[in-house]
CSV table of C-alpha atoms and ligand atoms in Angstrom, one decimal:
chain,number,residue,atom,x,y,z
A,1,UNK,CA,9.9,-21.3,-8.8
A,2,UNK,CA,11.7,-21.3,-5.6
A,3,UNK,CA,10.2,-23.4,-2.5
A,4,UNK,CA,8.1,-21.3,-0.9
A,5,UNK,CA,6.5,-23.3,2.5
A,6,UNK,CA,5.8,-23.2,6.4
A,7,UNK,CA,6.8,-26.1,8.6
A,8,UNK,CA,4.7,-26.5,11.2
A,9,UNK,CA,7.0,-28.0,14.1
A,10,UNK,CA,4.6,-27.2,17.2
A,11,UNK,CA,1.3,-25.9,17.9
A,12,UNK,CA,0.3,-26.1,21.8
A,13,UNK,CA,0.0,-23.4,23.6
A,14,UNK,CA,1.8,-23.0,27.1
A,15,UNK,CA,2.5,-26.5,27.4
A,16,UNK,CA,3.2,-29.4,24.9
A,17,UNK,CA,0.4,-32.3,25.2
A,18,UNK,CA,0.9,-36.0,23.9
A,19,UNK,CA,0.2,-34.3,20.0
A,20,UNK,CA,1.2,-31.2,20.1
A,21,UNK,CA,5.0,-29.7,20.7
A,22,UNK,CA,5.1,-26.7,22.4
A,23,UNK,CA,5.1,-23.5,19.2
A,24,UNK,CA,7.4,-23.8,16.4
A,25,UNK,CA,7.1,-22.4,12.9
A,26,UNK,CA,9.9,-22.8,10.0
A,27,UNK,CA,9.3,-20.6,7.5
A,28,UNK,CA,11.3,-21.8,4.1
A,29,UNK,CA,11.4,-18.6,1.2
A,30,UNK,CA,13.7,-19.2,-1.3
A,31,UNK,CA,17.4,-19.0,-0.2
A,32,UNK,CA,16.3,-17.5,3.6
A,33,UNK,CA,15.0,-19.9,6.1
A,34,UNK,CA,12.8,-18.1,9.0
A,35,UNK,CA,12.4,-20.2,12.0
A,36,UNK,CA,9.7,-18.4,14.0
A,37,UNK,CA,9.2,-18.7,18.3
A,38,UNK,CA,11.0,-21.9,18.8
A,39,UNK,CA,9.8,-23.6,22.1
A,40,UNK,CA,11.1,-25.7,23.6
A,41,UNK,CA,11.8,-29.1,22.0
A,42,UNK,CA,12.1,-27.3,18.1
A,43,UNK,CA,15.5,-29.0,17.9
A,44,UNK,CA,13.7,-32.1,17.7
A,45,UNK,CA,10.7,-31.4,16.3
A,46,UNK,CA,13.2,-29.8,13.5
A,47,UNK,CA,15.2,-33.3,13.1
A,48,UNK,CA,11.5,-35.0,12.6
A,49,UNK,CA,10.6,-32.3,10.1
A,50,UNK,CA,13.8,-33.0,7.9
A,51,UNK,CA,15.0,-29.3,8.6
A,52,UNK,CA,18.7,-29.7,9.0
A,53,UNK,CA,20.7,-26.6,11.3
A,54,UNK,CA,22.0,-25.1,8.3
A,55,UNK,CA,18.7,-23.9,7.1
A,56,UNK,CA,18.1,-21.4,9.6
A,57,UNK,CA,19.2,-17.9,8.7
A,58,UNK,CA,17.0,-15.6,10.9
A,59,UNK,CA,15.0,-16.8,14.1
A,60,UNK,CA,12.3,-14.3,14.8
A,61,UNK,CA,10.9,-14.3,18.8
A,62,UNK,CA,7.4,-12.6,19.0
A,63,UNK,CA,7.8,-12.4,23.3
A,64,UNK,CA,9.4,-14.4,26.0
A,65,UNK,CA,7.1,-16.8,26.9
A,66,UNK,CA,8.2,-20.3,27.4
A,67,UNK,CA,5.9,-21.2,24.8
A,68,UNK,CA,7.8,-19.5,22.3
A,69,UNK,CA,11.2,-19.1,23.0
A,70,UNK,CA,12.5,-22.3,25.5
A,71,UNK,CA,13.8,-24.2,21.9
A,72,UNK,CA,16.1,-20.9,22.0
A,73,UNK,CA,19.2,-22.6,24.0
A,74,UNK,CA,19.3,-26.1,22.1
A,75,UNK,CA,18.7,-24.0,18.3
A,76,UNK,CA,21.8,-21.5,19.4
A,77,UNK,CA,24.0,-24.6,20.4
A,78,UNK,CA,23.1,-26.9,17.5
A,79,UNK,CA,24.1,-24.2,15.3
A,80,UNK,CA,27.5,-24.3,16.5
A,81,UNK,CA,27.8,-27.9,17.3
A,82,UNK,CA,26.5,-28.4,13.5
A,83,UNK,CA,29.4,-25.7,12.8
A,84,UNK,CA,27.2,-23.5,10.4
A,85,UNK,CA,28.9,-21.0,9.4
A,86,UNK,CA,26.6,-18.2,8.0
A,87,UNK,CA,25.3,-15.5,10.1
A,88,UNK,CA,22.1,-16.0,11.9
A,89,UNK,CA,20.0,-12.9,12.6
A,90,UNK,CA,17.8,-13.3,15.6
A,91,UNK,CA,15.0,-10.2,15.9
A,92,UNK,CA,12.9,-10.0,19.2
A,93,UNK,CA,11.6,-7.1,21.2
A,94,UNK,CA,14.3,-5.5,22.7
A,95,UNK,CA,12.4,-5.2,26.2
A,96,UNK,CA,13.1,-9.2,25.9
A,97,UNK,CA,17.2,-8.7,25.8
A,98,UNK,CA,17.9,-9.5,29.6
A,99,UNK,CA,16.2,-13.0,28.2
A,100,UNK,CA,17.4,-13.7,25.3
A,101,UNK,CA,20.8,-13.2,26.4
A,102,UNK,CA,20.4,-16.0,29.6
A,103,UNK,CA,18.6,-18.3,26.9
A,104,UNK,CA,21.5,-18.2,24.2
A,105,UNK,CA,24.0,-18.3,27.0
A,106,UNK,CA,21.8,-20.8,29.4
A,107,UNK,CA,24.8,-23.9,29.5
A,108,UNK,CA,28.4,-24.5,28.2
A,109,UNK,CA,29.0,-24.8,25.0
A,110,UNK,CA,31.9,-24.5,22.6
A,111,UNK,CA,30.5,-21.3,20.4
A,112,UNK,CA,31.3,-21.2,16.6
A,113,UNK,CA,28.2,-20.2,14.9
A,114,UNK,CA,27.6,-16.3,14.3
A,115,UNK,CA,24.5,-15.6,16.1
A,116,UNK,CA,23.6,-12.1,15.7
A,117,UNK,CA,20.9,-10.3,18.4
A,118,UNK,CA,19.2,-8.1,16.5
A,119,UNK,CA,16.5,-6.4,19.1
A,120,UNK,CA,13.3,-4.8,17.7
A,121,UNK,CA,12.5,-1.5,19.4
A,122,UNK,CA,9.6,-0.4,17.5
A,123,UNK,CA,7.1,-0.8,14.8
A,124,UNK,CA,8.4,-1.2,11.2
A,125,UNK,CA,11.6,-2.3,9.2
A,126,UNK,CA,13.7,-5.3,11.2
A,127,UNK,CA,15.4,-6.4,7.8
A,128,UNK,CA,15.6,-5.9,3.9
A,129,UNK,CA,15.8,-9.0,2.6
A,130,UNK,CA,16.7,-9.8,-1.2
A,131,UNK,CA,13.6,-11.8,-1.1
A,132,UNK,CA,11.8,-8.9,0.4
A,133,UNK,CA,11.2,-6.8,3.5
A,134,UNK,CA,10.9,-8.1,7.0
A,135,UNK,CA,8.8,-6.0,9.1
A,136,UNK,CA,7.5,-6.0,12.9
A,137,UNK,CA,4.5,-4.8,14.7
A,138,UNK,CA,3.9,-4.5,18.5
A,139,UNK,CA,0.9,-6.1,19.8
A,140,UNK,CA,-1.4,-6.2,22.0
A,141,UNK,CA,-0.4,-8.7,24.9
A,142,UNK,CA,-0.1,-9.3,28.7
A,143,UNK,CA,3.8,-8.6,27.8
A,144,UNK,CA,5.8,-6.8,25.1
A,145,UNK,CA,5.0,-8.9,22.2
A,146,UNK,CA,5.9,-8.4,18.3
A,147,UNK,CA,3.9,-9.8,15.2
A,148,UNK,CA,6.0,-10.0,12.0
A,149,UNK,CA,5.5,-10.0,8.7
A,150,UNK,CA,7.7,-10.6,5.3
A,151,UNK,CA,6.6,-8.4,2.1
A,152,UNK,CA,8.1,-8.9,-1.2
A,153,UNK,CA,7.6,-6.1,-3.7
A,154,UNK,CA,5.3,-6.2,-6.4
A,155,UNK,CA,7.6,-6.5,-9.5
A,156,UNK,CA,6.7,-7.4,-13.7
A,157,UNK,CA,7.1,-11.2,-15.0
A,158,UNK,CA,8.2,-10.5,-19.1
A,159,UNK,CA,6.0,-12.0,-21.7
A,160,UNK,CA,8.3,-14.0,-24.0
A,161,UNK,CA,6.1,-13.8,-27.0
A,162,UNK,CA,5.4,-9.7,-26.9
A,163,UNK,CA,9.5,-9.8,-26.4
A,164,UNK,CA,9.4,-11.5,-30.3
A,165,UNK,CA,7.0,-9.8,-31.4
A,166,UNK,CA,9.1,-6.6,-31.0
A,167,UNK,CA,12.3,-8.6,-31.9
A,168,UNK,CA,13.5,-7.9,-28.3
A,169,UNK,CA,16.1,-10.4,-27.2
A,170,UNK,CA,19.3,-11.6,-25.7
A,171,UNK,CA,21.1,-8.3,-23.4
A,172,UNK,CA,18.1,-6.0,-24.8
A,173,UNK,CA,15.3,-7.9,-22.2
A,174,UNK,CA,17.9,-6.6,-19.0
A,175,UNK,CA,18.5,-3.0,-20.6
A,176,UNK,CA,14.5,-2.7,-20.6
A,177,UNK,CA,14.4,-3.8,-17.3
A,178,UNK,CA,16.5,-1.8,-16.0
A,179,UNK,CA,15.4,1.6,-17.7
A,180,UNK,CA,11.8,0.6,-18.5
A,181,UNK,CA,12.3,1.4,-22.2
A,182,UNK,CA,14.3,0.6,-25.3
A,183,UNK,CA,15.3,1.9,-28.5
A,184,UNK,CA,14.6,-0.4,-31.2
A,185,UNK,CA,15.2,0.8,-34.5
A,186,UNK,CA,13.4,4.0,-33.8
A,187,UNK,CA,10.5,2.8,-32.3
A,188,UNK,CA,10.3,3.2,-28.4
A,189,UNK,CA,9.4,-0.1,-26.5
A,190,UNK,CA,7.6,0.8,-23.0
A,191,UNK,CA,8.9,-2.2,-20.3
A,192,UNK,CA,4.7,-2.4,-19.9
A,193,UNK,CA,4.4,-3.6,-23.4
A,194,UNK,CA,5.8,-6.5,-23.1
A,195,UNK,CA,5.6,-8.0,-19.7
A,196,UNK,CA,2.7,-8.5,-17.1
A,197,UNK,CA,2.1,-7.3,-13.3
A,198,UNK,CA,4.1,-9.8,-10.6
A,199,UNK,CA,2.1,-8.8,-7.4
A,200,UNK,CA,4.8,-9.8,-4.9
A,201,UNK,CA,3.8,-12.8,-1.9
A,202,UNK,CA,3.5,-11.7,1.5
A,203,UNK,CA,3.8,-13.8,5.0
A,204,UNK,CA,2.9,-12.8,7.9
A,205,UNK,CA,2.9,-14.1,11.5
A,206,UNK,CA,0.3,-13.4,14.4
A,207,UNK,CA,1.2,-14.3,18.0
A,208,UNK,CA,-0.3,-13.8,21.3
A,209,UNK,CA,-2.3,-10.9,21.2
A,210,UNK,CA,-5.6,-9.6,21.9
A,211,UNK,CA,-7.4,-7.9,18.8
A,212,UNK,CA,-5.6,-4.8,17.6
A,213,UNK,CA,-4.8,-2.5,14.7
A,214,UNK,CA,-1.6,-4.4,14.5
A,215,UNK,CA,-3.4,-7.1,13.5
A,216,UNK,CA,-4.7,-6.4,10.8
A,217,UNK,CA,-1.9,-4.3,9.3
A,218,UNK,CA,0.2,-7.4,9.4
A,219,UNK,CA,-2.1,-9.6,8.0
A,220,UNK,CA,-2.7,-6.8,5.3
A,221,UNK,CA,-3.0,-8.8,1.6
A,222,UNK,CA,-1.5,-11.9,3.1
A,223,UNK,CA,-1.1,-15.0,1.0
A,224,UNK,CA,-0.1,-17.0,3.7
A,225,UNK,CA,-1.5,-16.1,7.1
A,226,UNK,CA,0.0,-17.7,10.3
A,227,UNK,CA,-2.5,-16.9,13.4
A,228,UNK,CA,-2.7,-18.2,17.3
A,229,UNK,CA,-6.3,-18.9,18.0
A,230,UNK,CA,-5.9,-20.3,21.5
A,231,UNK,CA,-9.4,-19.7,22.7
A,232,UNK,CA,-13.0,-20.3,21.1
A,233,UNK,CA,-15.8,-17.8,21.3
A,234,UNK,CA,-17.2,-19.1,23.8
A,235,UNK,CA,-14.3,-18.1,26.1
A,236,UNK,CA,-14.0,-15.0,24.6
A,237,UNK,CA,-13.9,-13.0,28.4
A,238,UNK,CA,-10.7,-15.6,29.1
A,239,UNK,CA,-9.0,-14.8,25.7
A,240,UNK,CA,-9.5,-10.9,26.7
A,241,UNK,CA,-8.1,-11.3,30.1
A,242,UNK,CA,-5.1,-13.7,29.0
A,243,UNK,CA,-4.2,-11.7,25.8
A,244,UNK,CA,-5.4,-13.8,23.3
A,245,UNK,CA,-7.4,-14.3,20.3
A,246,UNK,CA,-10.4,-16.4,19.7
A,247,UNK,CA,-10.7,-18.6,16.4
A,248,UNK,CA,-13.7,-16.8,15.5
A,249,UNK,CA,-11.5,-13.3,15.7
A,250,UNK,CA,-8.4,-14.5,13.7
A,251,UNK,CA,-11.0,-16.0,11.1
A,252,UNK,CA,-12.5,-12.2,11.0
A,253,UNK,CA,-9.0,-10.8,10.3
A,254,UNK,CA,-8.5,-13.1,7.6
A,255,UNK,CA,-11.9,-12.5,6.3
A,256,UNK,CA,-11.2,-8.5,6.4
A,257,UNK,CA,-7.4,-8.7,4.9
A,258,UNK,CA,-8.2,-10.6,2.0
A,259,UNK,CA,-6.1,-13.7,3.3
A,260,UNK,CA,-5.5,-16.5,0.7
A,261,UNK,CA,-4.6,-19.4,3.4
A,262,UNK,CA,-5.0,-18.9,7.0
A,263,UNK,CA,-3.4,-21.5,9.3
A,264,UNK,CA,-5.0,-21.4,12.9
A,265,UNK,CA,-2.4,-23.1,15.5
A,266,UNK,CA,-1.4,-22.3,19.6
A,267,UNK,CA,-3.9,-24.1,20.6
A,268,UNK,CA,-5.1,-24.7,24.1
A,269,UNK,CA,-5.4,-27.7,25.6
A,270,UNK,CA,-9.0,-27.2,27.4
A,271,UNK,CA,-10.3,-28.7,23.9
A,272,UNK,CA,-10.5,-31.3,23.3
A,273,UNK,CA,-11.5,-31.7,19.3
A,274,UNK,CA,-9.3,-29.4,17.2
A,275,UNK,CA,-11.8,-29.6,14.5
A,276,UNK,CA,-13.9,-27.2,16.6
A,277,UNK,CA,-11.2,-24.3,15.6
A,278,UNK,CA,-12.0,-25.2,11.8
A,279,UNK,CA,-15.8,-24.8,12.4
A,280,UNK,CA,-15.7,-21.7,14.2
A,281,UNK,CA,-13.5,-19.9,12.0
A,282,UNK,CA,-15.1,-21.1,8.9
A,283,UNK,CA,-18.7,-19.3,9.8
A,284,UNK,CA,-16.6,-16.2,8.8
A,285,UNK,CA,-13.7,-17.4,6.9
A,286,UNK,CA,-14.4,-18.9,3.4
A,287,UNK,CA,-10.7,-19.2,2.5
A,288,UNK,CA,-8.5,-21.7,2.3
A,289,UNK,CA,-8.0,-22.6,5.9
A,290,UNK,CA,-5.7,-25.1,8.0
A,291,UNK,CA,-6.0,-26.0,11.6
A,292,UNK,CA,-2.2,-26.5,12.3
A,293,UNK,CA,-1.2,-29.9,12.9
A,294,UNK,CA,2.8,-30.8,14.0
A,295,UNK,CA,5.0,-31.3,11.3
A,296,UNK,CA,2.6,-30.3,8.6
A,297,UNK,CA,3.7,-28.7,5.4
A,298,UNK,CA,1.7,-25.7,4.0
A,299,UNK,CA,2.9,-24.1,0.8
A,300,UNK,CA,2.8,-20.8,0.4
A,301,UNK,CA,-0.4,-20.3,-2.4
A,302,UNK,CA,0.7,-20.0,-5.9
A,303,UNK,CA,1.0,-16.5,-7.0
A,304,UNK,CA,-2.0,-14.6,-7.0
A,305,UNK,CA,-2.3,-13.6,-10.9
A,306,UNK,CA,-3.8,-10.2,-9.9
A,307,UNK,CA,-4.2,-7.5,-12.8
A,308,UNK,CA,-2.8,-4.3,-11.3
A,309,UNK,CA,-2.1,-1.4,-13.2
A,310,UNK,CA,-1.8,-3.2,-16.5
A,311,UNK,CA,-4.4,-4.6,-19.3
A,312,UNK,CA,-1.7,-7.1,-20.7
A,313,UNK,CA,-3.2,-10.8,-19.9
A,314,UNK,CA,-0.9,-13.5,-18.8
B,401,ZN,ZN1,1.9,-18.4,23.8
């Protein structure tokens, strides 16, 4: 199967500390490469990660906060310097444009690379994706701020040995496919009999935001769950007032949505010990969880062999 991972690039909150790079996510799905709120120093933190330019075909901006869009002027211009020459969508909310449009234009450059602003204005489709659909959500924080999420339709994976045992081969398997049920030699084959459910992966991506329906809707059946938790509990008034979450409440919304691996990151720097975020979100997570360090690797969980809909094993 494709490669299917998140590269963690930066996970501070409002400013970078001597560990932690300012917020950075790249999001690798099979042929598109996502590269979520770059701040600033992503170019960098990119080059350290092994993710070359090239690689980046949308950049997705939840709000403009330095935090998670100052990487915005060095990404734009390394994608011309590095001459890369397919499109490169970039979806923020459109309330953002007046800064978006300084950060992409913020020194000379010679422009070659086709950067395409592609504002969000509301809650729901931003792009359809081969690999699936890319969706927004408007949060909850102290300015307009959108969550995203990627949602790749459920689809059937065809059982090679029910194929023989209805002597189904060769252009027959695409013909069943594509009309769900075939003709052979009188006998009608349903596409059900011979292949099993493929519940399709889903990603999504929580940023600064206080607890709201949003929330959860993105993080809705996630397999892989990214999630600020810049506060703990015990600062819960603070994370109210600022906009934020607490790592107790992100570990709730992963806990409620059936989340398969949650990765906790944005981070502030009152604490100290990062394995705090870990403890607190574990008393209500029970998942597979990750407290975001830079330039960490997280797959994507193996496809979740869910029976939906169908009785045929795998
Ligand atoms: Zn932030």
């Amino acid at each position: 199967m494709s490669a299917r991972e998140l590269i963690v690039l930066g996970t501070s909150s409002q400013a970078p500390t001597r560990h932690r790079n300012h917020n950075g996510y790249f999001l690798r799905w099979d042929g598109e490469g996502l590269l979520f709120d770059p701040g600033e120093g992503t170019q960098r933190q990119m080059l350290l990660a092994g993710v070359p330019s090239s690689a980046i075909s949308r950049i997705c901006v939840s709000h403009f906060h330095g935090d998670h869009c100052l990487g915005l002027p060095g990404v734009v211009q390394r994608l011309s310097l590095d001459r890369v020459a397919h499109p490169v969508h970039a979806h923020f909310p459109a309330s953002g444009s007046v800064f978006f449009d300084r950060l992409r234009s913020a020194s000379v450059f010679h422009e070659v690379a086709d950067v395409r602003a592609e504002p969000a204005t509301g809650d729901g489709l931003v792009a359809d994706l081969a690999v699936g659909t890319l969706e927004a959500r408007r949060l909850d924080h102290v300015v307009e701020a959108f969550g995203y999420r990627l949602v790749e339709p459920d689809g059937r994976r065809m059982l090679p040995e029910r194929l023989a045992a209805h002597g189904i081969a060769g252009p027959d398997v695409g013909r069943l496919q594509r009309e769900g049920v075939l003709d052979v030699g009188g006998l009608f084959v349903r596409l059900e009999d011979v292949s099993a459910h493929r519940p399709g992966q889903r990603f999504a991506f929580v940023m600064d935001t206080r607890p709201c329906d949003a929330v959860w809707a993105l993080a809705e059946g996630a397999d892989l769950l990214v999630i600020e938790a810049t506060f703990l509990e015990e600062d819960a008034a603070l994370a109210s007032e600022y906009g934020h979450l607490t790592a107790r409440q992100a570990a709730t919304v992963a806990a409620d949505c059936g989340v398969r691996r949650l990765v906790l990151t944005h981070f502030s720097q009152r604490y100290d010990d990062p394995r705090r975020f870990g403890d607190e979100a574990a008393s209500v997570y029970t998942g597979d969880l990750v407290v975001a360090e830079d330039l960490q690797v997280v797959p994507v969980p193996a496809r979740a062999e869910r029976q939906a809909g169908s009785t045929v094993g795998a």
